[in-house]
Tab-separated table of C-alpha atoms in Angstrom:
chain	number	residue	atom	x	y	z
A	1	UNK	CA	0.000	0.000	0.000
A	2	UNK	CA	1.262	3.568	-0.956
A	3	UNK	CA	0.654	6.555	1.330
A	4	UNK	CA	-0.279	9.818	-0.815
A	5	UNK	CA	1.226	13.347	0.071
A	6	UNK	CA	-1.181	16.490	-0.035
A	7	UNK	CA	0.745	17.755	-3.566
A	8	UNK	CA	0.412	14.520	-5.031
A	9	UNK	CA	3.706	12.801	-4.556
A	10	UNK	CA	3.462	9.101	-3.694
A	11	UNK	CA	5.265	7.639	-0.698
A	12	UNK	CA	6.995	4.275	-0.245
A	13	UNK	CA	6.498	1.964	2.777
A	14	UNK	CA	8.774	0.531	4.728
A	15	UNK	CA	8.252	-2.992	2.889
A	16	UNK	CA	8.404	-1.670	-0.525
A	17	UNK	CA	11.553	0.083	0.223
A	18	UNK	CA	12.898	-3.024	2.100
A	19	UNK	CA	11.696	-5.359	-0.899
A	20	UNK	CA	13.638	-3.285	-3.783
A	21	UNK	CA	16.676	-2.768	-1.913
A	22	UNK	CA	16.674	-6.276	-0.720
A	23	UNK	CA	16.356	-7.219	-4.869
A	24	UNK	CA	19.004	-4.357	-5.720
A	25	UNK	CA	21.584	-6.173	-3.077
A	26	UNK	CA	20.897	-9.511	-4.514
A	27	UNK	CA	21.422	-8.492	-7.903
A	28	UNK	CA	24.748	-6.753	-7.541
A	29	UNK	CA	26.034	-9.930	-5.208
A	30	UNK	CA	25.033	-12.595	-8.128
A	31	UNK	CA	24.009	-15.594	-7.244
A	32	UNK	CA	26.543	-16.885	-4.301
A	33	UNK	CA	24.285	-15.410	-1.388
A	34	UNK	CA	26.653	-15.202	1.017
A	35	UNK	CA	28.241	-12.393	-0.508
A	36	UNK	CA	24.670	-10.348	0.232
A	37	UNK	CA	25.801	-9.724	3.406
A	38	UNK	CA	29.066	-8.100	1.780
A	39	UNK	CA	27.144	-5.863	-0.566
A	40	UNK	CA	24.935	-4.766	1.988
A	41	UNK	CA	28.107	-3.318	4.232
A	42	UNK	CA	29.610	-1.504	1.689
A	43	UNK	CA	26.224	-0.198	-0.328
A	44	UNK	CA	25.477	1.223	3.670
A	45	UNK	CA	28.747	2.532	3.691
A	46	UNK	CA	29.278	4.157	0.483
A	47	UNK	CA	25.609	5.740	1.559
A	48	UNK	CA	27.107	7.095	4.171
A	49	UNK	CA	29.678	8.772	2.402
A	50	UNK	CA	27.127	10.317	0.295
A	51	UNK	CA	25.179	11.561	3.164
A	52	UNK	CA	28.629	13.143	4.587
A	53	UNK	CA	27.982	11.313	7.291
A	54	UNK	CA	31.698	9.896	6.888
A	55	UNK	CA	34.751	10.229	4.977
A	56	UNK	CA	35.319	7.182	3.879
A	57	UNK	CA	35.818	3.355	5.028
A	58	UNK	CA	37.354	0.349	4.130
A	59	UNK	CA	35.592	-2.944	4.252
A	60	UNK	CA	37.298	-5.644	6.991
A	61	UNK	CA	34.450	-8.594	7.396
A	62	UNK	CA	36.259	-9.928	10.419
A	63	UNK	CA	33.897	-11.889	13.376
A	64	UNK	CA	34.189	-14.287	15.714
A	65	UNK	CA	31.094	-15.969	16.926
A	66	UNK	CA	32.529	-18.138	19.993
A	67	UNK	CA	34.220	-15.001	21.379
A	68	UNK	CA	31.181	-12.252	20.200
A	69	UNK	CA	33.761	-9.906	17.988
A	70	UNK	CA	33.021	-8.588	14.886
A	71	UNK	CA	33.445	-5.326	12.991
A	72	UNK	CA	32.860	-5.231	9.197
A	73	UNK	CA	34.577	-2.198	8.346
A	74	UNK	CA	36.205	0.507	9.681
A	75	UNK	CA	38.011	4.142	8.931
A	76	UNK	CA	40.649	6.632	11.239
A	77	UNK	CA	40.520	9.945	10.658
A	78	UNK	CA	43.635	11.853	12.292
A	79	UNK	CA	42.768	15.238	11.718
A	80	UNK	CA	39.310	14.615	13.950
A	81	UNK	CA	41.212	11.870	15.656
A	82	UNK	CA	37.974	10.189	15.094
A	83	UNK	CA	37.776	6.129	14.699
A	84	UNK	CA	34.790	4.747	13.141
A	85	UNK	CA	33.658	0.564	13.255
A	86	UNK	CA	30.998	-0.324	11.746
A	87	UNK	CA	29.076	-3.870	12.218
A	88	UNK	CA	26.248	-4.820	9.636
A	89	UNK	CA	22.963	-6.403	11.281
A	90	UNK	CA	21.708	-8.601	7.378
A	91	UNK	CA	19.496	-11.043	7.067
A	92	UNK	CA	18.295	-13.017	4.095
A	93	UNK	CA	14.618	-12.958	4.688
A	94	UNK	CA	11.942	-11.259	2.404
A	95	UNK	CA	10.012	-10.065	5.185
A	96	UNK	CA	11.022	-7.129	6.578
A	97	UNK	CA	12.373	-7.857	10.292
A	98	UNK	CA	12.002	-5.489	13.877
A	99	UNK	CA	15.186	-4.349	15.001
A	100	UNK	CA	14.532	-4.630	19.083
A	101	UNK	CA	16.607	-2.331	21.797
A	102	UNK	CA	18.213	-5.550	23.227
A	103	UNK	CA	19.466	-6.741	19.692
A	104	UNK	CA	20.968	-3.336	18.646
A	105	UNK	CA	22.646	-3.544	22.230
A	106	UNK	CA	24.201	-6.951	21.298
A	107	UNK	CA	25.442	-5.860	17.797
A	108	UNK	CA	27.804	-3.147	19.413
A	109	UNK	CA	29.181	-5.266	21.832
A	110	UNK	CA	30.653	-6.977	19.407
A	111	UNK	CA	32.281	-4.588	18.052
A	112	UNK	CA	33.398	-2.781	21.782
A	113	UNK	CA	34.827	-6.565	21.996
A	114	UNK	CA	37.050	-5.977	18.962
A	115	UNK	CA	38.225	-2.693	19.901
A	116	UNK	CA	38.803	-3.205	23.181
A	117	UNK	CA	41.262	-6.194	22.224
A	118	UNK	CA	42.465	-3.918	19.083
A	119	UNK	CA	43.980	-1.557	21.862
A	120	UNK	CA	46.188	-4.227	23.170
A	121	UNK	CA	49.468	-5.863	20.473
A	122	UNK	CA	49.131	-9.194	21.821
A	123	UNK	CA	45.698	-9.011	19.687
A	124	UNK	CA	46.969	-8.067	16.346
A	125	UNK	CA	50.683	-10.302	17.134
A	126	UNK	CA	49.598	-13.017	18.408
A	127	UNK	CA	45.121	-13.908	17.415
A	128	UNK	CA	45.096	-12.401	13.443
A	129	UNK	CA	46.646	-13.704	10.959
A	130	UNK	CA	48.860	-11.278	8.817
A	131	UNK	CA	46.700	-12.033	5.399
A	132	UNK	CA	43.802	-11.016	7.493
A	133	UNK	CA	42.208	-7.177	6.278
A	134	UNK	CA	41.657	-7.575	10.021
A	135	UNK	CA	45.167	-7.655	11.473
A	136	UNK	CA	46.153	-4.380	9.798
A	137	UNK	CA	43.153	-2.461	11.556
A	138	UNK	CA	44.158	-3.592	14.907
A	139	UNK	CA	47.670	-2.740	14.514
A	140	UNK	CA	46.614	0.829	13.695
A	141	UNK	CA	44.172	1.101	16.268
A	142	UNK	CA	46.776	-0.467	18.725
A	143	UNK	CA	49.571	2.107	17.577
A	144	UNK	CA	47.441	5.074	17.434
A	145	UNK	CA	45.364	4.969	20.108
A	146	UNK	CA	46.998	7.920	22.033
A	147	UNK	CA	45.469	9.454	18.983
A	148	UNK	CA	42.220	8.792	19.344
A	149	UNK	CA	39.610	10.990	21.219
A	150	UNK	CA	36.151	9.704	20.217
A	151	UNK	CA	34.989	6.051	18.927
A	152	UNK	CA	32.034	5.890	16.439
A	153	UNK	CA	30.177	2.853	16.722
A	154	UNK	CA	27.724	2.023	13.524
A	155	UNK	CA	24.717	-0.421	13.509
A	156	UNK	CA	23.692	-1.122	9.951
A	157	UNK	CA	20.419	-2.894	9.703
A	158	UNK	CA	18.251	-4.014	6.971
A	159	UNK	CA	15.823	-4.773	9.595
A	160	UNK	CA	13.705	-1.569	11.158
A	161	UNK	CA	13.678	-0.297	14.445
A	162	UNK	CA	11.420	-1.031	17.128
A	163	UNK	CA	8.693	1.979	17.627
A	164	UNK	CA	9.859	1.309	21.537
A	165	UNK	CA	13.119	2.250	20.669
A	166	UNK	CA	15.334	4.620	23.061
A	167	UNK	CA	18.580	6.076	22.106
A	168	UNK	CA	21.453	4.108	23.211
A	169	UNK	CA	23.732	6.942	25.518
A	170	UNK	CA	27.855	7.201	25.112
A	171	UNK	CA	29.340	5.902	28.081
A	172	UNK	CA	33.506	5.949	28.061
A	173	UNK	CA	35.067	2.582	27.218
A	174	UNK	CA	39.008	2.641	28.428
A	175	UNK	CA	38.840	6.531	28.666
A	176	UNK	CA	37.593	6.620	25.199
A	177	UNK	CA	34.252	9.108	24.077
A	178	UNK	CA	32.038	6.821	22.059
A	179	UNK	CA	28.882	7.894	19.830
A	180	UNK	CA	26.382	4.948	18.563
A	181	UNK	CA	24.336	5.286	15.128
A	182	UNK	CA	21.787	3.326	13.586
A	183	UNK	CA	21.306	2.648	10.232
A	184	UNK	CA	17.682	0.933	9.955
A	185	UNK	CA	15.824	0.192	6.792
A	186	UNK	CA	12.967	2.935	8.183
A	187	UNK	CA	15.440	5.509	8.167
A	188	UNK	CA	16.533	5.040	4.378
A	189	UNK	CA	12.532	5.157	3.234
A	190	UNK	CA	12.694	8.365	5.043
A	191	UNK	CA	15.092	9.928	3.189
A	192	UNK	CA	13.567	8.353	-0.012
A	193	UNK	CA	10.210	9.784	0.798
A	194	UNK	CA	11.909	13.245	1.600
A	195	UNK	CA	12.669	13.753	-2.425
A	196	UNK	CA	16.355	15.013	-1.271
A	197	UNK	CA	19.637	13.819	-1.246
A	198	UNK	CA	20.686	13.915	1.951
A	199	UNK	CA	18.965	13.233	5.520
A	200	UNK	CA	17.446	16.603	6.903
A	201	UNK	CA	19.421	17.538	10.291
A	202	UNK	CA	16.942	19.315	12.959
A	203	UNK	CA	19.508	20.482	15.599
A	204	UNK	CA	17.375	21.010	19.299
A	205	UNK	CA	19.529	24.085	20.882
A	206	UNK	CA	17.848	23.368	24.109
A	207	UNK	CA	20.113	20.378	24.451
A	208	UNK	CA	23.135	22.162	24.406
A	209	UNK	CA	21.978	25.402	26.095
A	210	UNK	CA	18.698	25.767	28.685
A	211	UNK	CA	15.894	27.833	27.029
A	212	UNK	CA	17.947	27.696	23.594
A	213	UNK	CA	19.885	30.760	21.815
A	214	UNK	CA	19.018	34.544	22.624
A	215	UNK	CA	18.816	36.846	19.476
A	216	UNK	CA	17.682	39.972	18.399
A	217	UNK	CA	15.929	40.421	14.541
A	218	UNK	CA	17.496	41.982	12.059
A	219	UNK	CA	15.595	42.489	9.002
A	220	UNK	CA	12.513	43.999	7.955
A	221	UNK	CA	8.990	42.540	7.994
A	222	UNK	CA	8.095	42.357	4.153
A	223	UNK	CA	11.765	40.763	3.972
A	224	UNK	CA	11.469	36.964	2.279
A	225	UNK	CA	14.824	36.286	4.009
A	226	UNK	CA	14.885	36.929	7.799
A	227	UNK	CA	17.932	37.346	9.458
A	228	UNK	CA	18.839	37.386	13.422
A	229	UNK	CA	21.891	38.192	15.121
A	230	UNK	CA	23.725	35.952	17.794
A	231	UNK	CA	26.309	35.106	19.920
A	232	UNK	CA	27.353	31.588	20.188
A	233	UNK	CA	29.460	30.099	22.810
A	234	UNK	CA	32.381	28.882	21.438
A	235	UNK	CA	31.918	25.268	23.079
A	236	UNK	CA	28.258	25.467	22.002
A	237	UNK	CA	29.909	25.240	18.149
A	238	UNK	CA	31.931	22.756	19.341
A	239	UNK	CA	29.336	19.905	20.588
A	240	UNK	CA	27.117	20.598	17.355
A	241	UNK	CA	29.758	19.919	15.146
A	242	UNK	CA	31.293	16.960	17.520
A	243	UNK	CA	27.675	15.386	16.968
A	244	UNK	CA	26.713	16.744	13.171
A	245	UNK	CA	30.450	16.899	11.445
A	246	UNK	CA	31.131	17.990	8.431
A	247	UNK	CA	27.431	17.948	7.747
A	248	UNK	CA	26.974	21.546	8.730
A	249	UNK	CA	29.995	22.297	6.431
A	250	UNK	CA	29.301	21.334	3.088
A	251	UNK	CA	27.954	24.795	1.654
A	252	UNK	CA	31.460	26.227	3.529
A	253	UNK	CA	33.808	27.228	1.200
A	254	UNK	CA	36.630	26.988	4.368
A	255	UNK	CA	35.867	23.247	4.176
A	256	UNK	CA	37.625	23.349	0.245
A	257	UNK	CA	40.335	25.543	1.177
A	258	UNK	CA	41.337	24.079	4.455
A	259	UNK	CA	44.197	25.461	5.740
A	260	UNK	CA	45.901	26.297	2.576
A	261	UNK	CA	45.063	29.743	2.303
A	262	UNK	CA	46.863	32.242	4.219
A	263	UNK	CA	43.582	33.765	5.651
A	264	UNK	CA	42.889	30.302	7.080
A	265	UNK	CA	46.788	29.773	8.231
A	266	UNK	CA	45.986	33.440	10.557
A	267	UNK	CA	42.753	32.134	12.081
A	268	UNK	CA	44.325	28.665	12.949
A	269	UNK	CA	47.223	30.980	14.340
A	270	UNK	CA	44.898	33.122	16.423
A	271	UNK	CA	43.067	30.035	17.509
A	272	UNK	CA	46.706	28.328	18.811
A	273	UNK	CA	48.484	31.578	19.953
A	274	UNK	CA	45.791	34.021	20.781
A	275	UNK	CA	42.711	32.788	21.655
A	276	UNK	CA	41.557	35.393	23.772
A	277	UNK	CA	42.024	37.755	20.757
A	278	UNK	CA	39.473	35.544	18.218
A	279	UNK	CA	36.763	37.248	19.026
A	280	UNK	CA	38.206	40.705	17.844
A	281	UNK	CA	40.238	39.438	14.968
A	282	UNK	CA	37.056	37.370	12.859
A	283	UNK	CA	33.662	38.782	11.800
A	284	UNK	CA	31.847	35.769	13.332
A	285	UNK	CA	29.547	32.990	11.426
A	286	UNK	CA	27.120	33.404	8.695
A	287	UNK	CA	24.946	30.377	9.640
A	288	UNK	CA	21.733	29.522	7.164
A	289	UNK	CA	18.459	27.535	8.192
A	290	UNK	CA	15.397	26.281	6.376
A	291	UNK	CA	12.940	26.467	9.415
A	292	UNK	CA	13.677	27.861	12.772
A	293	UNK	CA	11.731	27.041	15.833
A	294	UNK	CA	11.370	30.334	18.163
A	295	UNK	CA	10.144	31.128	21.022
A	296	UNK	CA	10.122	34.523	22.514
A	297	UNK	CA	13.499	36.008	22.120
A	298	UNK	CA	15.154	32.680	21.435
A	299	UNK	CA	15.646	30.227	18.899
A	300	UNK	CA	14.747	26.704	20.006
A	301	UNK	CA	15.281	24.510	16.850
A	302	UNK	CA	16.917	24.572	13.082
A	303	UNK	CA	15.969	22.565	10.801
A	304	UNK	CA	18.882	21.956	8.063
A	305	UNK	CA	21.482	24.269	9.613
A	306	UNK	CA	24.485	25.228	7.359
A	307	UNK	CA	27.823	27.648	8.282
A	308	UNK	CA	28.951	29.195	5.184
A	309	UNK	CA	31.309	31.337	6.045
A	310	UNK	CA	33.636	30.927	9.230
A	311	UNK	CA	34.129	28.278	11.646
């Protein structure tokens, strides 16, 4: 059955999203069937890096059912000093499956498993074979880890989420930050029902400061474009991008140049020498929003928040 939206435009369920892309993973994986579960992992992933959501990743298919480790693939970023694992929840049946809570719970500690051995040698020396993609990752992750300040954990599902669902929270595994995501069938349709390309991002200020952000209008009332000023704490920029990335950056064209231009060399320079001085030195953010969610003299919610110039 197909839902109908007021201008016209036809929705797909969960199932017949879930059917096709259960038909489109088959196809590309022939007919040995065990390779599905492959083509699954690495369609998610290269989603993902579509969405911005990531960088980039590199398969690993490594598990171990007596000792509950797996990860199926993985990617380091230095410069955010980031690691991501990801761990892909497939099955083979043609009806589409509930994801529950307790499931979701088990699928990452499978992969804390593998990470939490990764950060010892004895792991990568002496339990993974060299030929292994597997043995490679936990070397890195074993010589780098004084590098690492956050752990990404990834859950991708061709199953759907339980309506009872609750977020799972970080909790710090051997001093390290960690961040879970799920990938679910239900959240794909979504974004195939939206018409866009990418997932919309509705950031709650409220979580990161009570009663959300003060500002004061600027711009007149027949204007089609309203604009506010604000002041934003500097850490407040900080946790939004630590949970959105590089999401909020792609219509920034500092996230081309990087730090190769010698306007971007100074403000790094401020940042390291002369913080105190940032303030005074840069013009601020120009920050754009589709919707905005107000109340009173603050702004409670964006919907689709982009900085285009600064940060």
């Amino acid at each position: 059955m197909k839902l109908t939206l007021r201008n016209g435009v036809s929705m797909i369920t969960n199932q017949e999203f879930f059917r096709q892309y259960m038909s489109d993973i088959q196809a590309s994986a022939g007919a040995e069937e065990d390779f599905c579960e492959v083509q699954f992992t690495e369609e998610m992933c290269n989603f993902l890096v579509q969405e911005a959501v990531i960088n980039t990743f590199d398969s690993v298919f490594y598990k171990k059912t007596k000792q509950g480790i797996r990860i199926d693939a993985w990617n380091f970023d230095k410069s955010k000093r980031e690691l991501s694992l990801f761990i892909s929840d497939y099955n083979h049946d043609n009806e589409l499956r509930t994801l529950s809570q307790s499931e979701a719970e088990k699928f990452f500690k499978r992969s804390i498993r593998f990470f939490n051995k990764a950060i010892t040698e004895e792991f990568y020396q002496r339990d993974i074979d060299e030929s292994d993609p597997a043995y490679s990752v936990a070397r890195d992750i074993a010589e780098n880890s004084n590098l690492i300040s956050k752990i990404q954990f990834y859950l991708l599902s061709n199953a759907t989420k339980s309506e009872r669902f609750k977020d799972i929270d970080p909790i710090i595994i051997n001093g390290f930050d960690t961040v879970y995501h799920i990938w679910d069938i239900s959240r794909r349709t979504t974004i195939q029902n939206s018409g866009r390309a990418k997932e919309d991002i509705y950031i709650d200020f409220t979580e990161f400061e009570d009663g959300g952000i003060k500002f004061l209008p600027a711009f007149i009332k027949a204007s089609s474009c309203k604009s506010y000023l604000l002041v934003f704490p500097g850490k407040l920029i900080a946790d939004i991008y630590d949970k959105y990335g590089d999401r909020l950056l792609e219509q920034n064209v500092r996230t081309f140049l990087q730090f190769r231009g010698g306007v971007n060399k100074n403000i790094r320079n401020t940042l390291k020498n002369e913080p105190e001085m940032f303030f005074a030195y840069n013009n601020g953010l120009t920050v754009t929003a589709e919707e905005l969610k107000i109340k009173h003299d603050r702004i409670l919610q964006a919907k689709n928040l982009q900085i285009v110039n600064g940060g």
